[in-house]
Short mmCIF file of C-alpha atoms and ligand atoms in Angstrom, two decimals:
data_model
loop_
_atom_site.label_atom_id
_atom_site.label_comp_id
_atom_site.label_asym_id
_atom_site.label_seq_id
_atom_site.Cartn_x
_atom_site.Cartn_y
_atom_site.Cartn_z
CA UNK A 13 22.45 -81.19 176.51
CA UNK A 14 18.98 -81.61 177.61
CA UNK A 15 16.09 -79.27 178.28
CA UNK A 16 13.04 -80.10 180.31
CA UNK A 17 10.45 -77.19 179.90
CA UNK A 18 7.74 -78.34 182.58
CA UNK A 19 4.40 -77.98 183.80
CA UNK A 20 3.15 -75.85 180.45
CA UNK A 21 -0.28 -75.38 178.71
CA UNK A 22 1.67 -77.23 175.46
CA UNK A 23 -0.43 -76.38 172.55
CA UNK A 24 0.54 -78.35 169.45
CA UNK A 25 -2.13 -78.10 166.58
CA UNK A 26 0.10 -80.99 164.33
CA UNK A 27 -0.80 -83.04 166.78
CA UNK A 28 -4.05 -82.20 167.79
CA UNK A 29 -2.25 -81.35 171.70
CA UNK A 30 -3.73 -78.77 174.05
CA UNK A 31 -2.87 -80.10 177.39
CA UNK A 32 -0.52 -79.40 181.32
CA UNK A 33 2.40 -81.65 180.41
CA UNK A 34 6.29 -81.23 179.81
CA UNK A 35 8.34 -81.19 177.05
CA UNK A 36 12.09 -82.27 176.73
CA UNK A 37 14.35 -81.96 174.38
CA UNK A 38 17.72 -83.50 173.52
CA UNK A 39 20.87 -82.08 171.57
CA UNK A 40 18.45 -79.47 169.70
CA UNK A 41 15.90 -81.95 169.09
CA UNK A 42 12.56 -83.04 170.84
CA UNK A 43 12.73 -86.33 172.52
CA UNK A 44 8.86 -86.59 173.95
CA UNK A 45 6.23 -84.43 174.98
CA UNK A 46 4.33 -86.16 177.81
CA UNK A 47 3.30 -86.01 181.80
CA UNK A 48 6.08 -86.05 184.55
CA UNK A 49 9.09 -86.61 182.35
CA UNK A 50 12.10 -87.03 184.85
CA UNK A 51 14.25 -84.11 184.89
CA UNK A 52 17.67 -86.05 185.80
CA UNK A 53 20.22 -84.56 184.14
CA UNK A 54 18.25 -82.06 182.50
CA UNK A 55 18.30 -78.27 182.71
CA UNK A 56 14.72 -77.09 183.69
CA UNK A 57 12.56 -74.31 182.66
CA UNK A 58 9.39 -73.78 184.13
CA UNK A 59 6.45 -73.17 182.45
CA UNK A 60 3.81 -73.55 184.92
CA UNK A 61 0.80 -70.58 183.79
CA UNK A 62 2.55 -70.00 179.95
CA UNK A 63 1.86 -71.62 176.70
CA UNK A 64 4.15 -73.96 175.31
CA UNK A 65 3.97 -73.99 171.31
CA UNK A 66 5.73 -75.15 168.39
CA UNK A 67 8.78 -72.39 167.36
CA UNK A 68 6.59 -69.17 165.45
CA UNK A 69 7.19 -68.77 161.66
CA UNK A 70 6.50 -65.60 160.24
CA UNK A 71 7.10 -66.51 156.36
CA UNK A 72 7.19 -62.31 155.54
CA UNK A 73 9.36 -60.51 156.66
CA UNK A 74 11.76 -57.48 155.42
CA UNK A 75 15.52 -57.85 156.97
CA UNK A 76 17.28 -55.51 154.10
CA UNK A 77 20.44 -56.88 154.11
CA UNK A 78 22.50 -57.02 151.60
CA UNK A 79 22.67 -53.67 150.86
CA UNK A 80 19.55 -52.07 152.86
CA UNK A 81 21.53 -51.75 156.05
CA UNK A 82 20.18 -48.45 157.26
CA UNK A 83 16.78 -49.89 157.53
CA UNK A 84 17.61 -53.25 159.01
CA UNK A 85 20.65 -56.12 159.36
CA UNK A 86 19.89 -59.77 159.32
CA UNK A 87 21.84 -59.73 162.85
CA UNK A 88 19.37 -56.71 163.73
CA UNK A 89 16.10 -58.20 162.10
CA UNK A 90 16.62 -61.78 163.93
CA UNK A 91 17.27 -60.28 167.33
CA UNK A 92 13.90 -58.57 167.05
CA UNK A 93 12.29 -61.61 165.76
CA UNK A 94 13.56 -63.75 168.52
CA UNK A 95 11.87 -60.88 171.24
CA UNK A 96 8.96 -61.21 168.93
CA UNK A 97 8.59 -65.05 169.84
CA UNK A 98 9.66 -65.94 166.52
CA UNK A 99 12.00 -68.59 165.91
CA UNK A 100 12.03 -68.88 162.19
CA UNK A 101 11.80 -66.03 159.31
CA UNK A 102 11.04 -66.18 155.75
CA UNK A 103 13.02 -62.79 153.95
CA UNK A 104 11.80 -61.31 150.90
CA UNK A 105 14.16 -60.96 147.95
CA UNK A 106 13.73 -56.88 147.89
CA UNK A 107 17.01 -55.98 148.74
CA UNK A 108 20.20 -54.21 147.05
CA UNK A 109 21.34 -56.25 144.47
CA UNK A 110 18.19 -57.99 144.54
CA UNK A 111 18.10 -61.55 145.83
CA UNK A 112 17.18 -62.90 142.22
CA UNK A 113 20.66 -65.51 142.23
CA UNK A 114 22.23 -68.28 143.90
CA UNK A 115 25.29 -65.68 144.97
CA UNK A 116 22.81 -63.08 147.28
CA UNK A 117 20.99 -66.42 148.53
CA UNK A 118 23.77 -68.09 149.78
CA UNK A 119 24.79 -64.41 151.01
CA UNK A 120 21.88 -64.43 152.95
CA UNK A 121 22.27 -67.91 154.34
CA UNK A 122 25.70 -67.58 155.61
CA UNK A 123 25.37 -63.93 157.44
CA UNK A 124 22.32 -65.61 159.02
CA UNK A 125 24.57 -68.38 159.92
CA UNK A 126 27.38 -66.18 161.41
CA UNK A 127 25.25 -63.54 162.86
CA UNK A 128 21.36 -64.37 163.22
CA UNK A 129 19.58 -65.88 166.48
CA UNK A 130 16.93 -67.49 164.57
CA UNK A 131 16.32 -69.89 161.05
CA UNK A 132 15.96 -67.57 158.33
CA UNK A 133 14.44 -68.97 155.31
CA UNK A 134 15.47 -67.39 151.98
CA UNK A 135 12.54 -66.21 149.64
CA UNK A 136 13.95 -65.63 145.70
CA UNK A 137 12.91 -63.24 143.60
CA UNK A 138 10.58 -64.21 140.62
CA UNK A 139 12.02 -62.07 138.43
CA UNK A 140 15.44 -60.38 137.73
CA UNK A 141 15.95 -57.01 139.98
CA UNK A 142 12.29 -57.57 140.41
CA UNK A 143 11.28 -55.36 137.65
CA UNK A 144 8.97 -57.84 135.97
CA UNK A 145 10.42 -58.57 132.99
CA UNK A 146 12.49 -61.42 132.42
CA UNK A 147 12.76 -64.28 135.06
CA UNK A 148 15.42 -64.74 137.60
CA UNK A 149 17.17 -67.81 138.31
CA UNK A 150 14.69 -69.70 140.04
CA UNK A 151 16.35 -73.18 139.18
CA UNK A 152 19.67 -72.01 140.52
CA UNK A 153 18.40 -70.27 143.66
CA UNK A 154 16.41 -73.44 144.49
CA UNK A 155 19.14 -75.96 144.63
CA UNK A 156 20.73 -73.49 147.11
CA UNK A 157 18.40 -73.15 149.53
CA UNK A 158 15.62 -70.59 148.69
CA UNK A 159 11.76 -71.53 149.83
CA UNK A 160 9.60 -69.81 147.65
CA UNK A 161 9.61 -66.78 144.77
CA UNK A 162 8.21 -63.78 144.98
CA UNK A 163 8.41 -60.11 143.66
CA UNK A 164 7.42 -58.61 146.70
CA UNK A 165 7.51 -54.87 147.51
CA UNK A 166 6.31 -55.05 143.56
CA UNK A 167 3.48 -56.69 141.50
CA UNK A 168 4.48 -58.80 138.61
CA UNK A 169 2.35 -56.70 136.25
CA UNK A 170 3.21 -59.22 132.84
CA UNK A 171 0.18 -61.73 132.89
CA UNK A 172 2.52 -63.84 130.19
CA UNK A 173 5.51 -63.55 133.08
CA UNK A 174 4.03 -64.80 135.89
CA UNK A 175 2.56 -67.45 134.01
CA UNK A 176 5.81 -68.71 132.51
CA UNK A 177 7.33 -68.02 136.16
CA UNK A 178 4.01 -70.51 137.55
CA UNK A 179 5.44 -72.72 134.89
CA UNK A 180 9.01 -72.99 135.81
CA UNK A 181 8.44 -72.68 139.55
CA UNK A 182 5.64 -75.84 139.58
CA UNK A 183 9.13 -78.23 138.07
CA UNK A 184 10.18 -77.28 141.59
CA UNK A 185 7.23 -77.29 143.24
CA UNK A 186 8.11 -74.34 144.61
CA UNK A 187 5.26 -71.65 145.77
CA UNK A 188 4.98 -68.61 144.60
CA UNK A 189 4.33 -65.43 147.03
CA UNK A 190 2.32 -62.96 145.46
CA UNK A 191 2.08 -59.20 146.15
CA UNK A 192 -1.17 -58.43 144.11
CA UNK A 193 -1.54 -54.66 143.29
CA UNK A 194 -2.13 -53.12 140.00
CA UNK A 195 0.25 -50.48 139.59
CA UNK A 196 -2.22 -48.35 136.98
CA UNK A 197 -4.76 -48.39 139.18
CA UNK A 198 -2.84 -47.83 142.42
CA UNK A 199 -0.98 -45.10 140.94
CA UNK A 200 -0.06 -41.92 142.97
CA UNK A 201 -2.51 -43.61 145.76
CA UNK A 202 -1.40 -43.27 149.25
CA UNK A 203 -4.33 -44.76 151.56
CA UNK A 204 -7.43 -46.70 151.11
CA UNK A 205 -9.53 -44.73 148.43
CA UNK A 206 -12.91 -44.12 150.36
CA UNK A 207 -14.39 -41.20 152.21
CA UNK A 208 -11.64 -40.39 154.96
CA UNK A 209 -9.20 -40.36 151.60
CA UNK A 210 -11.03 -37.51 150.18
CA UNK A 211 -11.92 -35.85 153.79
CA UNK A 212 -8.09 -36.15 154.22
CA UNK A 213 -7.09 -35.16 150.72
CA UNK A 214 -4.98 -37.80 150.16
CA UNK A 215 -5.28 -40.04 146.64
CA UNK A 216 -6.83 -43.68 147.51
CA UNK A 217 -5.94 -47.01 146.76
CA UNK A 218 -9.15 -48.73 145.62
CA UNK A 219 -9.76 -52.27 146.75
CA UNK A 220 -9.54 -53.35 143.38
CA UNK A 221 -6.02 -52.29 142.80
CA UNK A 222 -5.42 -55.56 145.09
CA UNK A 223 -8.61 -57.80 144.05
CA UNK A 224 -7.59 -58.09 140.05
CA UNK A 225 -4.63 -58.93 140.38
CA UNK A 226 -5.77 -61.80 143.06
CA UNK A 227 -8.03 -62.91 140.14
CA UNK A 228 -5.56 -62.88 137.61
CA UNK A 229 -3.33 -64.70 139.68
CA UNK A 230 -5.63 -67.52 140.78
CA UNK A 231 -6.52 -67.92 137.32
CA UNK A 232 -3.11 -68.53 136.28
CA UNK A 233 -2.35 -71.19 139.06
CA UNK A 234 -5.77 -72.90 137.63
CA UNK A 235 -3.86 -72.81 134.24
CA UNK A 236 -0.34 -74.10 135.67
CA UNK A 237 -1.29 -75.94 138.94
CA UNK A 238 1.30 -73.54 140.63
CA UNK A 239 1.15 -73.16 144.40
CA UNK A 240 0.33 -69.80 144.81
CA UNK A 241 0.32 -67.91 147.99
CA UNK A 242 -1.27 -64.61 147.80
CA UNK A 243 0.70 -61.73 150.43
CA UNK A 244 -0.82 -58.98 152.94
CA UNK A 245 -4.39 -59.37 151.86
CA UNK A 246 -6.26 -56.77 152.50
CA UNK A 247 -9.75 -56.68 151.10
CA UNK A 248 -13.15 -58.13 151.64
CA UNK A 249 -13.21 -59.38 147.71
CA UNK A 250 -9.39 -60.85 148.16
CA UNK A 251 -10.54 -62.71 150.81
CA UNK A 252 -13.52 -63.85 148.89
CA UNK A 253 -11.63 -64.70 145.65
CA UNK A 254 -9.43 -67.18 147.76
CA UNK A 255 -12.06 -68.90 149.37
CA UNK A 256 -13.85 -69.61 145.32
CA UNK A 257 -10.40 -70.86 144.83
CA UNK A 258 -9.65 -72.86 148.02
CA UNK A 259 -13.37 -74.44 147.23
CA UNK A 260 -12.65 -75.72 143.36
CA UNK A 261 -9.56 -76.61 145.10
CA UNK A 262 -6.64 -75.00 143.78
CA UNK A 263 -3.56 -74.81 145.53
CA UNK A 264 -3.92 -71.21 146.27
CA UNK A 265 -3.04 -70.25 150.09
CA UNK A 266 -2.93 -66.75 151.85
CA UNK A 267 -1.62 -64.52 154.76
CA UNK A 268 -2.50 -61.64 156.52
CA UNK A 269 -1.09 -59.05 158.58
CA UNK A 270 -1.19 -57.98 162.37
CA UNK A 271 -1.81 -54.03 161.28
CA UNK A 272 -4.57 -54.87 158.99
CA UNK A 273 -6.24 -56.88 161.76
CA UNK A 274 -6.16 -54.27 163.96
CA UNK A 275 -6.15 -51.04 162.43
CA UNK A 276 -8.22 -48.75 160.00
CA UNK A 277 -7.95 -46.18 157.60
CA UNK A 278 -9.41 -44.07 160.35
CA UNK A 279 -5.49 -43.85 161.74
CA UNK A 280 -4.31 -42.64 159.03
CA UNK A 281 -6.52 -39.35 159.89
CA UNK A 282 -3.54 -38.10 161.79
CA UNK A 283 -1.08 -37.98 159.19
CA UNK A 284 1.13 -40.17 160.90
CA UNK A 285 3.46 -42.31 157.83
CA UNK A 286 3.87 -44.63 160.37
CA UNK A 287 0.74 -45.91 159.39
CA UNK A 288 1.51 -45.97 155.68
CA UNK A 289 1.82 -49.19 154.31
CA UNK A 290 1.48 -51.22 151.26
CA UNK A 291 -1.45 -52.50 150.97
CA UNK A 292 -2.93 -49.65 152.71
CA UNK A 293 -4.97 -49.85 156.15
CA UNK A 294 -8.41 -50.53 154.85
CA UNK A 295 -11.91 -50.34 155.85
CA UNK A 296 -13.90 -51.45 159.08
CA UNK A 297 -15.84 -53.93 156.80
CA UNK A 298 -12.50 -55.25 155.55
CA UNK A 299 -11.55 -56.20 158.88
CA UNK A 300 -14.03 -58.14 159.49
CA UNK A 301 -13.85 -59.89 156.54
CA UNK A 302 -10.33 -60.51 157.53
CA UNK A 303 -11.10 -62.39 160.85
CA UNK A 304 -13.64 -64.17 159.20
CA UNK A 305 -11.79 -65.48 156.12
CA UNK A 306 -9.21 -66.67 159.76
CA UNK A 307 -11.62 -68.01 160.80
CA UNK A 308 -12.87 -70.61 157.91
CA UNK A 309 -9.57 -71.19 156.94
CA UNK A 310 -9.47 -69.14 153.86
CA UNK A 311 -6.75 -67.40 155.68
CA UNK A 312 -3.90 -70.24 156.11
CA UNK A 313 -1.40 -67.65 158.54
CA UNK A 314 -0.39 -64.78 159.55
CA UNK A 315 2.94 -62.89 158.79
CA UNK A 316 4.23 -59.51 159.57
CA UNK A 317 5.63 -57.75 156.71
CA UNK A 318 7.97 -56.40 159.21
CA UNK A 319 9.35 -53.42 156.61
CA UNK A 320 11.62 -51.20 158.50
CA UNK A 321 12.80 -48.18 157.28
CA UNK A 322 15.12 -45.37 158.78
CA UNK A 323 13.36 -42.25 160.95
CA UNK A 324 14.59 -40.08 158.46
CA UNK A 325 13.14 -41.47 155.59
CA UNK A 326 9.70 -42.23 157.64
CA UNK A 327 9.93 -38.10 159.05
CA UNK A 328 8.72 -37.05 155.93
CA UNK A 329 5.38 -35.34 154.76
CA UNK A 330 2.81 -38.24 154.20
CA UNK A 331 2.66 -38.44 150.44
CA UNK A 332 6.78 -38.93 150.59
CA UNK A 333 6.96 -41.40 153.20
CA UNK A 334 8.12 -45.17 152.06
CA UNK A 335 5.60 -47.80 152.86
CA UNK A 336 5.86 -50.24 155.50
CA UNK A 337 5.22 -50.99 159.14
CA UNK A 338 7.84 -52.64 161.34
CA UNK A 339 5.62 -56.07 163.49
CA UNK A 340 8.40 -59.11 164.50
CA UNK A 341 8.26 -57.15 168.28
CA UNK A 342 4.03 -56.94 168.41
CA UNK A 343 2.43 -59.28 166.30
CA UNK A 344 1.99 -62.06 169.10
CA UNK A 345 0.52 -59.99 171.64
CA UNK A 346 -1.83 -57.69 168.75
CA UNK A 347 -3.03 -61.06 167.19
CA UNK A 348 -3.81 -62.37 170.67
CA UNK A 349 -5.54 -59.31 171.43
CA UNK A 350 -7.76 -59.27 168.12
CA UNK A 351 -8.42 -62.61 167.41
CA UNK A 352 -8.26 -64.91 170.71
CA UNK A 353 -9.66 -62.23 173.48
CA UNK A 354 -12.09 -61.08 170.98
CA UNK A 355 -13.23 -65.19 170.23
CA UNK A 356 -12.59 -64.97 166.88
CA UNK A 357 -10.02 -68.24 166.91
CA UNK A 358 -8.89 -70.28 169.76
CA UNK A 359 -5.33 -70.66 171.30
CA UNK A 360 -4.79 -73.35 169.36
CA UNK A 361 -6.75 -72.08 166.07
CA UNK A 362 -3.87 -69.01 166.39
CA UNK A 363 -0.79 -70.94 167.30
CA UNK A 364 -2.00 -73.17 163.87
CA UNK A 365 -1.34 -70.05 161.86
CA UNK A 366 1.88 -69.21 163.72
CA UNK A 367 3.42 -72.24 163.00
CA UNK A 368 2.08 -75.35 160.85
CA UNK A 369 0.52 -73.64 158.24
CA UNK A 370 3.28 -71.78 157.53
CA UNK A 371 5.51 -74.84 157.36
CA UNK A 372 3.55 -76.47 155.06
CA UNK A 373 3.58 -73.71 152.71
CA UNK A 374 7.34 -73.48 152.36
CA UNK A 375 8.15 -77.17 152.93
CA UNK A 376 9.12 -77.04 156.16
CA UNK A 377 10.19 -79.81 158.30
CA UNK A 378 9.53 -77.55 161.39
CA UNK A 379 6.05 -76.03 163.25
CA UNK A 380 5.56 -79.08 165.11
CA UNK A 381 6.94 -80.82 168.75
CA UNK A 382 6.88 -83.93 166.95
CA UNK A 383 9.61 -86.13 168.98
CA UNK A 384 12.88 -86.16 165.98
CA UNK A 385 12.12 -82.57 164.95
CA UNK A 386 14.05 -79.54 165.52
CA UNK A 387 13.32 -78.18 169.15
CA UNK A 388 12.11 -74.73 167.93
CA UNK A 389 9.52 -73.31 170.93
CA UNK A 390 8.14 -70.61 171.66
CA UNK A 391 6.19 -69.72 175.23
CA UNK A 392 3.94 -67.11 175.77
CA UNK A 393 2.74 -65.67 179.11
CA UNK A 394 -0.96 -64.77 178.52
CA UNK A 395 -1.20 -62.85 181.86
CA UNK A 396 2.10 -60.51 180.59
CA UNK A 397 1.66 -56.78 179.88
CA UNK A 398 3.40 -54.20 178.60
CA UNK A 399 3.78 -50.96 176.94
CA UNK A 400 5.11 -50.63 173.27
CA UNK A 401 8.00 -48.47 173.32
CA UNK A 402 9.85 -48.38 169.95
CA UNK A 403 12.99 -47.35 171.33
CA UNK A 404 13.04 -50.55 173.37
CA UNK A 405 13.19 -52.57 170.18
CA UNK A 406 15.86 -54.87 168.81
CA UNK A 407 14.98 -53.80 164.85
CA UNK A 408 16.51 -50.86 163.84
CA UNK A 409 13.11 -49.68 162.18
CA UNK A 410 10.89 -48.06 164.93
CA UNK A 411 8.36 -46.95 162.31
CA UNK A 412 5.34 -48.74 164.58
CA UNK A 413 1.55 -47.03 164.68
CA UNK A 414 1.55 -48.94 167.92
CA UNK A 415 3.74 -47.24 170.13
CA UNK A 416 2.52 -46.19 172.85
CA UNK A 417 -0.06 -49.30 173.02
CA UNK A 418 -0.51 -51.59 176.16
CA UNK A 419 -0.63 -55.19 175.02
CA UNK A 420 -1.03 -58.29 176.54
CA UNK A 421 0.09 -62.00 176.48
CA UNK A 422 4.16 -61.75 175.58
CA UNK A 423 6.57 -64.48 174.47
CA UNK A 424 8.26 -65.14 177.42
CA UNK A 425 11.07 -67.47 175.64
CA UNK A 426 12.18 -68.46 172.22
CA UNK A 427 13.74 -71.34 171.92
CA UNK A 428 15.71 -72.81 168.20
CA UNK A 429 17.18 -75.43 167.67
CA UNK A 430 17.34 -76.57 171.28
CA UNK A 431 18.87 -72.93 172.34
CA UNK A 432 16.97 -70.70 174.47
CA UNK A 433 17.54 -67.70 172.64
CA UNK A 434 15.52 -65.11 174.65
CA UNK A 435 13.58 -65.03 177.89
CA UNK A 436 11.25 -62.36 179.18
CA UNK A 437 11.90 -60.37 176.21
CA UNK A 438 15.66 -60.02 176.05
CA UNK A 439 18.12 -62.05 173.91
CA UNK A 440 20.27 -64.70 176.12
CA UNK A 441 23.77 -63.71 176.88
CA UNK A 442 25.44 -65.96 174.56
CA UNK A 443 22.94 -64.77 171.54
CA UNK A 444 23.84 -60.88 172.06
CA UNK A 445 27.52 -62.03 172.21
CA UNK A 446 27.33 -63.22 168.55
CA UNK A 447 28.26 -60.38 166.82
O1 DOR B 7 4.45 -51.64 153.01
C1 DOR B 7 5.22 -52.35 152.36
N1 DOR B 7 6.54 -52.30 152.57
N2 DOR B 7 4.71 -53.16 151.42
C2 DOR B 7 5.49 -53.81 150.57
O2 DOR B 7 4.98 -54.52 149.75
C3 DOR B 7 6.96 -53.67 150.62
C4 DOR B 7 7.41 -53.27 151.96
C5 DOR B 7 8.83 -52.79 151.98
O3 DOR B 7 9.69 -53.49 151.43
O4 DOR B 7 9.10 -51.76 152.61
ZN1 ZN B 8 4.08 -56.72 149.52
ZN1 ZN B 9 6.48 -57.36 152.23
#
């Protein structure tokens, strides 16, 4: 089976590409990237006006199954990632039992065998049932098949247990993904603490709920020589704690999130718990300390903490509502929006964050069009618009702030392993057959 995709802007950051040129690939693998490769025997796709980049990883995301199946199904959650332009998913461990053993790992790994369109990558949880207290198997869940640990959804509040959990997870060099919020000083918080918290009467989250906890952390992979990857950040000091760290050169690395690139804690003012998340929408300044922390590399990628939840558990007064915002089926065109129209990064400064930088942080062999890797594209269409419509999408959470929106440049085509999986924002035939 081959697969010529022709006449594309093919942006490949590995490899230091940005140029017109084709692509082919072979039995799910790329064979060369390079001018007027003869199409003989090949099935074409033509890419003439789109962008023609390495398969998207987004290394945090929420896909709730086992157990969670209300909110989201790995069949569900990979459909919508695949729309999304995504062609690979890291899941977080924050599901029901807890992914904190081999048995829910390889759970995970064979329903996304039998029913997802796209890699998923299992993340482990550092601890058992995540409640921060005595460590999970993280031996057992590496040898089958989990990337990284983390307690997401929850801080690992024991200094003494993450450090032992840096300690066993640096025998396998294995990273660990760190949601940093202090749970005494978030307490009972439900937005960024500032002045629209009080003029809304709402409790606030102060920046330093997420910023200590950053420090600690950092300070313990300077003890262990863990890789640590620090989640969602969210603040101006988070961003400047990593860059201290990234500078002595510890092997700290971070991610950020499409909503808290482009939104405040001004849209919280209309109540909406769509816009409730965890860490909260922050401040104006925070943003831009954001884009700039992109822009230096302090920020290594960007992820969606895609957290569905059901509409009835999101139709709730705003101090009740779970936290989380659904992104696999907006982040390319918001990011493109924010960060490339706006000249904060170029194409190729983005795609880097979509897709190699990501790769390296789990290990990886993918995020490249390297001839002899896995053929996992994805093509975007600059010029493409649309409206958000959150009944339109694939996940089964449609708790977006960004409905309603009109955004531009859309992945046209996803393409794993060789298999076009979607093209101009529907799943292939044979991929919606699947289940
Ligand atoms: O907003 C969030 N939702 N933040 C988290 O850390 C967890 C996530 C979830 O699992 O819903
Ligand atoms: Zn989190
Ligand atoms: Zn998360």
């Amino acid at each position: 089976m081959k697969l010529l995709i022709k006449g594309g802007r093919v942006i490949d950051p590995a490899q230091g590409i940005d140029e017109i040129t084709d692509v082919l690939v072979e039995n799910g693998i790329i064979v060369q990237v390079g001018a007027d490769i003869s199409s003989e025997g090949a099935e074409v796709f033509q890419a003439s006006g789109k962008l023609v980049c390495p398969g998207f990883i987004d290394m945090h995301v929420h896909l709730r199954e086992p157990g969670l199946e209300a909110k989201e199904t790995i069949a569900t959650g990979t459909r919508a990632a695949a729309a999304g332009g995504f062609a690979s998913v890291a899941c977080m461990p924050n599901t029901l039992p807890v992914a904190d053993n081999r048995a829910v790992i390889n759970f995970i790994r064979n329903q996304a065998q039998a029913e997802g369109v796209v890699n998923v990558w299992p993340i482990g949880a550092i601890t058992k049932g995540s409640q921060g207290k005595e460590l999970a198997e993280i031996g057992d869940m590496f040898y089958s098949g989990a990337k990284a640990i983390s307690d997401d959804g929850h801080p690992v509040m024991n200094g003494e247990v993450m450090r032992c959990a840096m300690d066993y997870a640096k025998m396998f060099d294995l990273p660990i993904i760190s949601h940093c919020e202090d749970l005494n000083l978030a307490a009972g918080g439900n937005m960024n603490e500032g002045l629209t918290s009080v003029v809304l009467g709402l409790q606030g989250i102060p920046a330093a709920a997420e910023e200590v906890m950053v420090a600690r952390d950092i300070i313990l992979a300077r003890l262990t020589g863990c890789k640590l990857h620090i989640c969602h950040v969210s603040t101006a000091g988070s961003v400047e704690l990593v860059r201290q760290a990234k500078k002595e050169g510890l092997p700290v690395t971070a991610e950020v999130t499409p909503h808290h690139l482009t939104l405040t804690e001004k849209a919280v003012e209309g109540y909406d718990p769509s816009t409730k998340v965890n860490p909260p929408l922050r401040s104006l300044e925070d943003v831009a300390a954001l884009k700039k922390g992109l822009q230096d590399g302090t920020i290594d990628c960007i992820v969606t903490d895609h957290a569905p939840h059901t509409v009835e558990e999101k139709a709730v007064e705003y101090g009740h509502a779970p936290c989380g915002i659904v992104g696999l089926e907006t982040a390319v065109p918001l990011v493109w929006q924010a960060l490339v129209i706006e000249g904060v990064l170029t194409p190729a400064q983005l795609v880097e964050k979509f897709t190699v930088k990501p790769a390296g942080i789990l290990g990886l062999d993918r995020g490249t069009l390297i001839p002899g890797k896995p053929a996992d594209i994805t093509i975007l269409d600059e010029t493409a618009e649309e409206t958000v419509d959150v009944n339109s999408f694939y996940s089964k959470g449609k708790n977006s702030p960004y409905h309603g929106w009109k955004l531009k440049c859309l992945p046209v085509a996803t393409i794993v392993g060789g298999k076009v999986v979607m093209t101009d924002g529907k799943l292939t035939k044979s991929m919606e057959e699947r289940i």
